[in-house]
Coordinates of N, CA and C in Angstrom, one line a residue:
M201 N -243.4 19.4 46.0 CA -242.0 19.5 46.1 C -241.4 18.8 47.3
N202 N -240.3 18.1 47.1 CA -239.7 17.4 48.2 C -239.3 18.5 49.3
K203 N -239.5 18.1 50.6 CA -239.3 19.0 51.7 C -238.0 19.6 51.7
I204 N -236.9 18.9 51.4 CA -235.6 19.3 51.4 C -235.4 20.5 50.4
N205 N -235.9 20.3 49.2 CA -235.8 21.3 48.2 C -236.6 22.6 48.6
A206 N -237.8 22.4 49.2 CA -238.7 23.4 49.7 C -238.0 24.3 50.7
L207 N -237.3 23.5 51.6 CA -236.5 24.3 52.7 C -235.6 25.3 52.2
F208 N -234.7 24.8 51.3 CA -233.8 25.7 50.8 C -234.3 26.8 49.9
A209 N -235.3 26.4 49.1 CA -236.0 27.4 48.2 C -236.7 28.5 49.0
N210 N -237.2 28.2 50.1 CA -238.0 29.2 50.9 C -237.2 30.0 51.9
N211 N -235.9 29.6 52.1 CA -235.1 30.2 53.1 C -233.8 30.7 52.6
K212 N -233.7 31.3 51.5 CA -232.4 31.7 50.9 C -231.8 32.8 51.6
D213 N -232.6 33.6 52.4 CA -232.0 34.7 53.2 C -231.8 34.5 54.6
R214 N -231.9 33.2 55.0 CA -231.7 32.8 56.4 C -230.9 31.5 56.5
K215 N -230.0 31.6 57.5 CA -229.1 30.5 57.7 C -229.8 29.3 58.5
L216 N -229.6 28.1 58.0 CA -230.3 27.0 58.5 C -229.5 26.2 59.6
L217 N -230.2 25.5 60.4 CA -229.6 24.7 61.4 C -230.2 23.3 61.4
S218 N -229.4 22.3 61.1 CA -229.8 20.9 61.1 C -229.1 20.1 62.3
L219 N -229.9 19.3 62.9 CA -229.2 18.4 64.0 C -229.3 16.9 63.7
Y220 N -228.3 16.2 64.2 CA -228.3 14.8 64.0 C -228.5 14.1 65.4
F221 N -229.2 13.1 65.5 CA -229.2 12.2 66.6 C -229.3 10.7 66.2
C222 N -228.9 9.8 67.0 CA -229.0 8.4 66.7 C -230.3 7.7 67.2
A223 N -231.0 7.3 66.3 CA -232.3 6.6 66.7 C -232.1 5.5 67.7
G224 N -232.8 5.4 68.7 CA -232.7 4.3 69.7 C -231.7 4.7 70.8
C225 N -231.2 5.9 70.9 CA -230.3 6.4 72.0 C -230.7 7.7 72.5
P226 N -230.9 7.9 73.7 CA -230.6 7.0 74.8 C -231.7 5.9 75.1
T227 N -232.9 6.1 74.5 CA -233.9 5.1 74.8 C -234.4 4.6 73.4
L228 N -234.9 3.4 73.4 CA -235.4 2.8 72.2 C -236.7 3.5 71.6
E229 N -237.5 3.9 72.5 CA -238.8 4.5 72.1 C -238.8 6.0 72.0
G230 N -237.7 6.6 72.2 CA -237.5 8.1 72.3 C -237.5 8.9 70.9
T231 N -237.4 8.2 69.8 CA -237.1 8.8 68.6 C -238.2 9.9 68.2
G232 N -239.5 9.6 68.4 CA -240.5 10.6 68.0 C -240.4 11.8 69.0
D233 N -240.1 11.6 70.3 CA -240.1 12.7 71.2 C -238.9 13.6 70.9
V234 N -237.8 13.1 70.4 CA -236.6 13.8 70.1 C -237.0 14.7 68.8
I235 N -237.5 14.1 67.9 CA -237.9 14.7 66.6 C -238.9 15.9 66.9
K236 N -240.0 15.6 67.7 CA -241.0 16.7 68.0 C -240.4 17.8 68.8
A237 N -239.4 17.5 69.7 CA -238.8 18.5 70.5 C -238.0 19.5 69.6
M238 N -237.3 18.9 68.7 CA -236.6 19.7 67.7 C -237.4 20.6 66.8
E239 N -238.5 20.1 66.5 CA -239.4 21.0 65.6 C -240.0 22.1 66.5
R240 N -240.3 21.7 67.7 CA -240.8 22.8 68.6 C -239.8 23.9 68.9
K241 N -238.5 23.6 69.0 CA -237.4 24.4 69.2 C -236.9 25.2 68.1
G242 N -237.5 24.9 66.9 CA -237.1 25.7 65.7 C -236.0 25.1 64.8
I243 N -235.7 23.9 65.0 CA -234.6 23.2 64.2 C -235.2 23.2 62.8
D244 N -234.4 23.3 61.7 CA -234.9 23.3 60.3 C -234.9 22.0 59.7
M245 N -234.0 21.1 60.0 CA -233.9 19.8 59.3 C -233.3 18.8 60.3
I246 N -233.6 17.6 60.2 CA -233.1 16.6 61.2 C -232.5 15.4 60.5
E247 N -231.4 15.0 60.9 CA -230.7 13.8 60.4 C -230.9 12.7 61.5
V248 N -231.6 11.7 61.1 CA -231.8 10.6 62.1 C -230.8 9.5 61.8
G249 N -229.9 9.1 62.7 CA -229.0 8.2 62.4 C -229.5 6.8 62.6
I250 N -229.2 5.9 61.6 CA -229.4 4.5 61.7 C -228.3 3.8 62.4
P251 N -228.3 3.2 63.5 CA -227.2 2.6 64.2 C -226.6 1.5 63.4
F252 N -225.3 1.3 63.4 CA -224.6 0.3 62.6 C -223.3 -0.1 63.5
S253 N -223.0 -1.3 63.4 CA -221.9 -1.9 64.2 C -220.4 -1.4 63.8
D254 N -220.4 -0.9 62.6 CA -219.0 -0.5 62.1 C -219.1 0.9 61.3
P255 N -219.4 1.9 62.1 CA -219.6 3.2 61.5 C -218.2 4.0 61.2
L256 N -217.7 3.8 60.1 CA -216.3 4.3 59.8 C -216.2 5.7 59.9
A257 N -217.1 6.6 59.5 CA -217.0 8.0 59.5 C -217.3 8.6 60.9
D258 N -217.6 7.9 61.9 CA -218.1 8.5 63.1 C -217.0 8.4 64.2
G259 N -217.1 9.5 65.0 CA -216.2 9.5 66.1 C -216.7 8.8 67.3
P260 N -216.1 8.9 68.4 CA -216.5 8.0 69.6 C -217.8 8.4 70.1
V261 N -218.3 9.6 70.1 CA -219.6 10.0 70.7 C -220.7 9.3 69.9
I262 N -220.6 9.4 68.5 CA -221.7 8.8 67.7 C -221.6 7.3 67.6
Q263 N -220.3 6.8 67.7 CA -220.1 5.3 67.8 C -220.8 4.8 69.1
S264 N -220.5 5.4 70.2 CA -221.1 5.0 71.4 C -222.7 5.0 71.4
A265 N -223.2 6.1 70.8 CA -224.6 6.2 70.7 C -225.2 5.0 69.9
G266 N -224.5 4.7 68.8 CA -224.9 3.6 67.9 C -224.9 2.3 68.7
T267 N -223.9 2.0 69.5 CA -223.8 0.8 70.3 C -224.9 0.7 71.3
V268 N -225.2 1.8 72.0 CA -226.4 1.9 72.9 C -227.6 1.6 72.2
A269 N -227.9 2.2 71.0 CA -229.1 1.9 70.3 C -229.2 0.5 69.8
L270 N -228.2 -0.1 69.4 CA -228.2 -1.5 68.9 C -228.6 -2.4 70.2
K271 N -227.9 -2.1 71.3 CA -228.3 -2.9 72.5 C -229.7 -2.7 72.9
N272 N -230.2 -1.5 72.6 CA -231.6 -1.3 73.0 C -232.6 -1.9 72.0
G273 N -232.1 -2.4 70.9 CA -233.0 -3.1 70.0 C -233.5 -2.4 68.8
M274 N -232.7 -1.2 68.5 CA -233.1 -0.5 67.3 C -232.7 -1.1 66.1
T275 N -233.6 -1.1 65.1 CA -233.4 -1.8 63.7 C -234.0 -0.7 62.7
V276 N -233.7 -1.0 61.4 CA -234.3 -0.2 60.4 C -235.8 -0.3 60.4
K277 N -236.3 -1.5 60.5 CA -237.7 -1.8 60.5 C -238.4 -1.0 61.7
K278 N -237.7 -1.1 62.8 CA -238.3 -0.5 64.1 C -238.3 1.0 63.8
L279 N -237.2 1.6 63.3 CA -237.2 3.0 63.0 C -238.2 3.5 62.1
F280 N -238.4 2.8 61.0 CA -239.5 3.2 60.1 C -240.9 3.2 60.8
A281 N -241.1 2.2 61.6 CA -242.4 2.1 62.4 C -242.6 3.3 63.2
Q282 N -241.5 3.7 63.9 CA -241.5 4.9 64.8 C -241.8 6.2 64.0
L283 N -241.1 6.3 62.9 CA -241.3 7.5 62.1 C -242.7 7.6 61.5
K284 N -243.3 6.5 61.2 CA -244.5 6.4 60.5 C -245.6 6.9 61.6
E285 N -245.4 6.6 62.8 CA -246.3 7.0 63.9 C -246.4 8.5 64.1
I286 N -245.3 9.2 63.8 CA -245.4 10.7 63.9 C -245.5 11.4 62.6
K287 N -245.6 10.7 61.5 CA -245.5 11.3 60.2 C -246.4 12.6 60.1
N288 N -247.6 12.5 60.6 CA -248.6 13.5 60.4 C -248.4 14.7 61.4
E289 N -247.5 14.5 62.3 CA -247.2 15.5 63.3 C -246.0 16.3 63.0
V290 N -245.2 15.9 62.0 CA -243.9 16.5 61.8 C -243.9 17.1 60.3
Q291 N -243.5 18.4 60.3 CA -243.5 19.1 59.0 C -242.1 19.3 58.5
L292 N -241.1 19.3 59.3 CA -239.7 19.6 58.8 C -239.2 18.5 58.1
P293 N -238.1 18.7 57.2 CA -237.5 17.5 56.5 C -236.8 16.6 57.5
L294 N -237.0 15.3 57.2 CA -236.2 14.2 57.9 C -235.2 13.6 56.9
V295 N -234.0 13.4 57.4 CA -233.0 12.7 56.5 C -232.5 11.6 57.3
L296 N -232.5 10.4 56.7 CA -231.9 9.2 57.4 C -230.4 9.1 57.0
M297 N -229.6 9.0 58.1 CA -228.2 8.8 57.8 C -227.8 7.5 58.3
G298 N -227.3 6.6 57.4 CA -226.9 5.3 57.7 C -226.0 4.7 56.7
Y299 N -225.3 3.6 57.0 CA -224.4 2.9 56.2 C -225.1 1.9 55.3
L300 N -224.4 1.5 54.3 CA -225.0 0.7 53.2 C -225.4 -0.6 53.6
N301 N -224.6 -1.3 54.5 CA -225.0 -2.7 54.9 C -226.4 -2.9 55.4
P302 N -226.9 -2.1 56.4 CA -228.2 -2.2 56.9 C -229.3 -2.0 55.8
I303 N -229.0 -1.0 55.0 CA -229.9 -0.6 53.9 C -230.1 -1.7 52.9
M304 N -228.9 -2.4 52.5 CA -229.0 -3.4 51.6 C -229.7 -4.6 52.2
H305 N -229.5 -4.9 53.5 CA -230.1 -6.0 54.2 C -231.7 -5.8 54.2
Y306 N -232.0 -4.6 54.3 CA -233.5 -4.2 54.3 C -234.0 -4.4 53.0
G307 N -233.2 -4.1 52.0 CA -233.7 -4.0 50.5 C -233.7 -2.6 50.0
I308 N -232.9 -2.3 49.0 CA -232.8 -0.9 48.6 C -234.2 -0.3 48.1
E309 N -234.9 -1.0 47.4 CA -236.3 -0.4 47.0 C -237.2 -0.4 48.1
A310 N -237.2 -1.4 49.0 CA -238.1 -1.4 50.2 C -237.7 -0.2 51.1
F311 N -236.4 0.1 51.2 CA -235.9 1.2 52.0 C -236.5 2.4 51.6
F312 N -236.4 2.7 50.2 CA -237.0 4.0 49.8 C -238.4 4.1 49.8
K313 N -239.1 3.0 49.5 CA -240.6 2.9 49.7 C -241.0 3.2 51.1
S314 N -240.2 2.7 52.1 CA -240.5 2.9 53.5 C -240.2 4.4 53.9
C315 N -239.2 5.0 53.2 CA -239.0 6.4 53.4 C -240.2 7.2 53.2
V316 N -240.8 7.0 52.0 CA -242.1 7.7 51.6 C -243.1 7.5 52.6
E317 N -243.4 6.2 53.0 CA -244.4 5.9 53.9 C -244.3 6.4 55.3
S318 N -243.0 6.8 55.7 CA -242.8 7.3 57.0 C -242.4 8.7 57.1
G319 N -242.5 9.4 55.9 CA -242.3 10.9 55.9 C -240.8 11.3 55.8
V320 N -239.9 10.5 55.4 CA -238.6 10.8 55.2 C -238.3 11.4 53.8
S321 N -237.5 12.5 53.8 CA -237.3 13.2 52.5 C -236.0 12.9 51.9
G322 N -235.1 12.5 52.6 CA -233.7 12.2 52.1 C -232.9 11.2 52.8
T323 N -231.7 10.8 52.3 CA -230.8 9.9 52.9 C -229.4 10.3 52.7
I324 N -228.6 10.0 53.7 CA -227.1 10.2 53.6 C -226.5 8.8 53.8
I325 N -225.8 8.2 52.9 CA -225.1 7.0 53.0 C -223.6 7.2 52.8
P326 N -222.8 7.4 53.8 CA -221.5 7.8 53.7 C -220.6 6.8 52.9
D327 N -220.9 5.5 53.0 CA -220.0 4.6 52.3 C -220.6 4.1 51.0
L328 N -221.5 4.8 50.4 CA -222.2 4.4 49.1 C -221.2 4.8 48.0
P329 N -220.7 4.0 47.2 CA -219.8 4.4 46.1 C -220.6 5.2 45.1
F330 N -220.0 6.2 44.5 CA -220.7 7.1 43.7 C -221.2 6.4 42.4
D331 N -220.4 5.5 41.9 CA -220.9 4.7 40.7 C -222.1 3.9 41.1
D332 N -222.2 3.3 42.2 CA -223.3 2.5 42.7 C -224.5 3.4 42.8
Y333 N -224.2 4.7 43.3 CA -225.3 5.7 43.5 C -225.9 6.0 42.1
L334 N -225.1 6.2 41.1 CA -225.6 6.6 39.8 C -226.3 5.5 39.2
K335 N -225.8 4.2 39.2 CA -226.3 3.1 38.5 C -227.4 2.4 39.2
V336 N -227.4 2.3 40.5 CA -228.4 1.5 41.2 C -229.3 2.3 42.1
V337 N -228.8 3.1 43.0 CA -229.5 3.7 44.0 C -230.3 5.0 43.5
N338 N -229.7 5.9 42.7 CA -230.4 7.0 42.3 C -231.7 6.8 41.4
P339 N -231.7 5.8 40.6 CA -232.9 5.6 39.8 C -234.1 5.2 40.7
I340 N -233.8 4.4 41.8 CA -234.8 4.0 42.7 C -235.2 5.2 43.6
A341 N -234.3 5.9 44.1 CA -234.5 7.1 44.9 C -235.5 8.1 44.1
D342 N -235.1 8.3 42.8 CA -235.9 9.3 42.0 C -237.3 8.8 41.9
K343 N -237.4 7.5 41.7 CA -238.8 6.9 41.6 C -239.7 7.3 42.8
Y344 N -239.0 7.3 44.0 CA -239.8 7.7 45.2 C -239.7 9.1 45.6
D345 N -238.9 10.0 44.9 CA -238.8 11.3 45.2 C -238.0 11.6 46.5
I346 N -237.1 10.8 46.7 CA -236.2 10.8 47.9 C -234.8 11.3 47.4
R347 N -234.3 12.4 48.2 CA -233.0 12.9 47.9 C -231.9 12.1 48.5
V348 N -230.9 11.7 47.7 CA -229.6 11.1 48.2 C -228.6 12.1 48.3
I349 N -228.2 12.5 49.5 CA -227.2 13.5 49.8 C -225.8 13.0 49.8
M350 N -224.9 13.7 49.0 CA -223.5 13.3 49.0 C -222.7 14.2 49.8
M351 N -221.6 13.6 50.3 CA -220.6 14.4 51.1 C -219.4 14.7 50.3
I352 N -218.8 15.8 50.6 CA -217.5 16.2 50.1 C -216.6 16.7 51.3
T353 N -215.3 16.5 51.1 CA -214.3 16.8 52.1 C -213.2 17.6 51.5
P354 N -212.3 18.2 52.4 CA -211.2 19.0 51.8 C -210.3 18.2 50.8
E355 N -210.5 16.8 50.9 CA -209.7 16.0 50.0 C -210.4 15.6 48.6
T356 N -211.6 16.0 48.6 CA -212.4 15.7 47.3 C -211.9 16.6 46.2
S357 N -211.7 16.1 45.1 CA -211.1 16.9 43.9 C -212.2 17.8 43.4
E358 N -211.8 18.9 42.8 CA -212.8 19.8 42.2 C -213.6 19.2 41.2
E359 N -213.0 18.3 40.4 CA -213.7 17.6 39.3 C -214.8 16.7 39.9
R360 N -214.5 16.0 41.0 CA -215.5 15.2 41.7 C -216.6 16.0 42.2
I361 N -216.3 17.1 42.9 CA -217.2 18.0 43.4 C -218.2 18.5 42.4
R362 N -217.7 18.8 41.2 CA -218.6 19.4 40.2 C -219.5 18.2 39.6
F363 N -218.9 16.9 39.6 CA -219.6 15.8 39.1 C -220.8 15.5 40.2
I364 N -220.5 15.6 41.4 CA -221.5 15.4 42.5 C -222.6 16.4 42.3
D365 N -222.1 17.7 42.2 CA -223.1 18.8 42.0 C -224.1 18.6 40.9
E366 N -223.5 18.1 39.8 CA -224.3 17.9 38.6 C -225.3 16.8 38.7
H367 N -224.9 15.7 39.5 CA -225.7 14.5 39.5 C -226.5 14.3 40.8
T368 N -226.6 15.3 41.6 CA -227.4 15.2 42.8 C -228.3 16.3 43.0
D369 N -229.2 16.3 44.0 CA -230.2 17.3 44.2 C -230.5 17.3 45.7
G370 N -230.9 18.5 46.2 CA -231.2 18.7 47.6 C -230.2 19.7 48.2
F371 N -229.1 19.0 48.7 CA -228.0 19.8 49.2 C -226.8 19.0 49.2
I372 N -225.6 19.6 49.4 CA -224.4 18.9 49.4 C -223.9 19.0 50.9
Y373 N -223.5 17.9 51.5 CA -223.0 17.8 52.9 C -221.6 18.1 52.8
M374 N -221.2 19.3 53.2 CA -219.8 19.7 53.2 C -219.1 19.4 54.5
V375 N -218.3 18.3 54.5 CA -217.6 17.9 55.8 C -216.4 18.8 56.0
S376 N -216.3 19.4 57.2 CA -215.4 20.5 57.5 C -214.0 19.9 57.4
S377 N -213.8 18.6 57.7 CA -212.4 18.1 57.7 C -212.5 16.7 57.2
A378 N -211.4 16.1 56.8 CA -211.3 14.7 56.4 C -211.3 13.7 57.5
S379 N -211.5 14.1 58.7 CA -211.4 13.2 59.9 C -212.8 12.8 60.2
I380 N -212.9 12.0 61.4 CA -214.2 11.6 61.8 C -215.0 12.6 62.5
T381 N -216.2 12.3 62.8 CA -217.0 13.3 63.5 C -216.5 13.6 64.9
G382 N -217.0 14.8 65.4 CA -216.5 15.1 66.8 C -216.5 16.6 66.9
A383 N -216.8 17.1 68.1 CA -216.9 18.5 68.4 C -215.4 19.1 68.4
Q384 N -215.4 20.5 67.8 CA -214.1 21.2 67.7 C -214.4 22.5 68.3
S385 N -213.3 23.2 68.9 CA -213.4 24.5 69.4 C -213.4 25.6 68.4
S386 N -212.7 25.4 67.2 CA -212.6 26.4 66.2 C -212.2 25.8 64.9
F387 N -212.3 26.5 63.8 CA -211.9 26.1 62.5 C -210.7 26.9 62.2
G388 N -209.6 26.2 61.8 CA -208.3 26.9 61.5 C -208.3 27.5 60.1
D389 N -207.2 28.0 59.8 CA -207.0 28.7 58.4 C -207.2 27.8 57.3
A390 N -206.8 26.6 57.4 CA -206.8 25.6 56.3 C -208.3 25.3 56.0
K391 N -209.1 25.1 57.1 CA -210.5 24.8 56.8 C -211.3 26.0 56.2
L392 N -210.9 27.2 56.7 CA -211.5 28.5 56.2 C -211.2 28.6 54.7
A393 N -209.9 28.3 54.4 CA -209.5 28.4 53.0 C -210.3 27.3 52.1
Y394 N -210.6 26.2 52.6 CA -211.4 25.1 52.0 C -212.8 25.7 51.7
F395 N -213.4 26.4 52.8 CA -214.7 26.9 52.7 C -214.8 27.9 51.5
N396 N -213.7 28.8 51.5 CA -213.7 29.9 50.5 C -213.5 29.3 49.2
H397 N -212.7 28.3 49.0 CA -212.6 27.6 47.7 C -213.9 27.1 47.1
I398 N -214.6 26.4 48.0 CA -215.9 25.8 47.6 C -216.9 26.9 47.2
N399 N -216.9 28.0 48.0 CA -217.8 29.2 47.7 C -217.4 29.7 46.3
G400 N -216.2 29.7 46.0 CA -215.8 30.3 44.6 C -216.2 29.4 43.5
M401 N -216.6 28.2 43.7 CA -217.0 27.3 42.6 C -218.3 27.5 42.1
N402 N -219.1 28.3 42.8 CA -220.5 28.6 42.4 C -221.4 27.4 42.0
L403 N -221.4 26.5 42.9 CA -222.1 25.2 42.7 C -223.7 25.5 42.6
R404 N -224.3 24.6 42.0 CA -225.7 24.6 41.8 C -226.5 24.3 43.0
N405 N -226.0 23.3 43.8 CA -226.7 22.9 45.1 C -226.3 23.7 46.2
P406 N -227.2 24.0 47.1 CA -226.8 24.6 48.4 C -225.9 23.6 49.2
R407 N -225.1 24.2 50.1 CA -224.3 23.4 50.9 C -224.6 23.5 52.4
M408 N -224.5 22.5 53.2 CA -224.6 22.5 54.6 C -223.2 22.0 55.2
I409 N -222.7 22.7 56.1 CA -221.4 22.3 56.7 C -221.6 21.6 58.0
G410 N -220.9 20.3 58.1 CA -221.0 19.6 59.4 C -219.7 19.1 59.8
F411 N -219.6 18.4 60.9 CA -218.5 17.8 61.6 C -217.8 19.0 62.3
G412 N -217.7 18.9 63.7 CA -216.9 19.7 64.5 C -217.6 21.0 65.0
I413 N -218.9 21.2 64.7 CA -219.5 22.5 65.1 C -220.1 22.2 66.6
S414 N -219.7 23.1 67.5 CA -220.1 22.9 68.9 C -220.2 24.2 69.7
N415 N -219.9 25.3 69.1 CA -219.9 26.6 69.8 C -220.2 27.7 68.7
K416 N -220.2 29.0 69.3 CA -220.5 30.1 68.4 C -219.5 30.3 67.3
Q417 N -218.3 30.1 67.6 CA -217.3 30.4 66.6 C -217.4 29.4 65.4
T418 N -217.5 28.1 65.7 CA -217.6 27.1 64.6 C -219.0 27.3 63.8
L419 N -220.0 27.6 64.6 CA -221.3 27.7 64.0 C -221.3 28.9 63.0
T420 N -220.8 30.1 63.5 CA -220.7 31.3 62.7 C -219.9 31.0 61.4
S421 N -218.8 30.4 61.6 CA -217.9 30.1 60.4 C -218.6 29.2 59.4
A422 N -219.3 28.2 59.9 CA -220.1 27.3 59.0 C -221.2 28.1 58.3
Q423 N -222.0 28.8 59.0 CA -223.1 29.6 58.4 C -222.7 30.7 57.5
D424 N -221.5 31.2 57.8 CA -221.0 32.3 56.9 C -220.6 31.8 55.6
N425 N -220.3 30.5 55.5 CA -219.8 29.9 54.3 C -220.6 28.8 53.7
A426 N -221.9 28.8 54.0 CA -222.8 27.8 53.5 C -224.2 28.2 53.8
A427 N -225.2 27.4 53.3 CA -226.6 27.7 53.6 C -226.9 27.5 55.1
G428 N -226.0 26.7 55.7 CA -226.4 26.5 57.2 C -225.3 25.5 57.8
A429 N -225.6 25.0 59.0 CA -224.7 24.1 59.8 C -225.4 22.9 60.2
I430 N -224.6 21.8 60.3 CA -225.1 20.5 60.9 C -224.4 20.2 62.1
I431 N -225.1 19.9 63.2 CA -224.5 19.6 64.4 C -224.9 18.2 64.9
G432 N -224.0 17.4 65.3 CA -224.2 16.0 65.7 C -223.6 15.7 67.0
S433 N -222.3 15.5 67.1 CA -221.8 15.0 68.3 C -222.1 15.9 69.6
K434 N -222.2 17.1 69.5 CA -222.4 18.0 70.6 C -223.9 17.7 71.2
F435 N -224.8 17.6 70.2 CA -226.2 17.4 70.6 C -226.4 16.0 71.2
V436 N -225.7 15.0 70.5 CA -225.8 13.6 71.0 C -225.2 13.6 72.5
T437 N -224.1 14.2 72.8 CA -223.6 14.3 74.1 C -224.5 14.8 75.2
L438 N -225.1 15.9 74.8 CA -226.1 16.6 75.7 C -227.3 15.8 75.9
L439 N -227.8 15.1 74.8 CA -229.0 14.2 75.0 C -228.7 13.0 75.9
N440 N -227.5 12.4 75.8 CA -227.1 11.4 76.6 C -227.0 11.8 78.1
E441 N -226.4 13.0 78.2 CA -226.2 13.5 79.6 C -227.6 13.8 80.3
T442 N -228.5 14.4 79.6 CA -229.8 14.9 80.2 C -230.9 13.8 80.1
G443 N -230.9 13.0 79.1 CA -231.9 12.1 78.9 C -233.3 12.8 78.5
D444 N -233.2 14.0 78.2 CA -234.4 14.9 77.9 C -234.1 15.7 76.7
P445 N -234.9 15.6 75.5 CA -234.5 16.3 74.3 C -234.7 17.9 74.6
D446 N -235.7 18.3 75.3 CA -235.8 19.7 75.5 C -234.6 20.3 76.3
K447 N -234.2 19.6 77.3 CA -233.1 20.1 78.1 C -231.8 20.1 77.3
A448 N -231.7 19.0 76.4 CA -230.5 18.9 75.6 C -230.4 20.1 74.6
L449 N -231.6 20.4 74.0 CA -231.6 21.4 73.0 C -231.4 22.8 73.7
D450 N -232.0 23.0 74.9 CA -231.6 24.3 75.7 C -230.1 24.4 75.9
G451 N -229.5 23.3 76.3 CA -228.1 23.2 76.6 C -227.3 23.5 75.3
L452 N -227.7 23.0 74.2 CA -227.0 23.2 73.0 C -227.1 24.7 72.6
F453 N -228.2 25.3 72.6 CA -228.4 26.7 72.3 C -227.5 27.6 73.2
E454 N -227.4 27.2 74.5 CA -226.4 27.9 75.4 C -225.0 27.8 74.9
C455 N -224.6 26.6 74.5 CA -223.2 26.4 73.9 C -223.0 27.2 72.7
L456 N -224.0 27.3 71.9 CA -223.8 28.0 70.6 C -223.8 29.6 70.7
E457 N -224.0 30.0 72.0 CA -223.9 31.4 72.3 C -222.5 31.8 72.9
K458 N -221.7 30.8 73.1 CA -220.4 31.0 73.7 C -219.3 31.0 72.7

């Protein structure tokens, strides 16, 4: 069974926590150390960002991390090599999050083949058109048993959400707002109403809520309304400040208690 499916199947009574970081930031060779630190600290799933020069969905924190990573020399090929080195040491699901351009440049089938070889269980491609997913990407991903995770936002129609739910597997990435990534202090009534609406749809796939989670209030709101939460910008900030994944994780856990 794919590790993503196994994670949700085996943890139906527990709220999950997934973290994002950008490969190659703050250091080129630190990818494996960050991942292993996350597993030691009990993180359930990891999104590894592929840096890109034009990340449309990302806020300033993750954009800056991508810029640093590219300057450090991170590439898709380099990332796969790093992940392959630690494949036998890591048990939790790894999800690559990156834009379509670098993936197409690498080669779509080569990309999914490398995912298998390096222990990756899924991908998130924010700018992948759904029609292209259905016709081109999904058949290749299925061949290699890799999950392609789709995002929904408060602006996604109910018809499209149900279509995504029917034609994807693993989980649905439920973006808390239609804006770019970035930490927020709280979720307002409109976002909570959105969460409640999606809960009422009784979707087949589990959902993870991301964008804006940085403290106890936002974490609790996300975990109360989905299978778990995804944190990106807050952890990336702490990792850049400390340069040490263990210290960054300890700092994050402190923030999530406030």
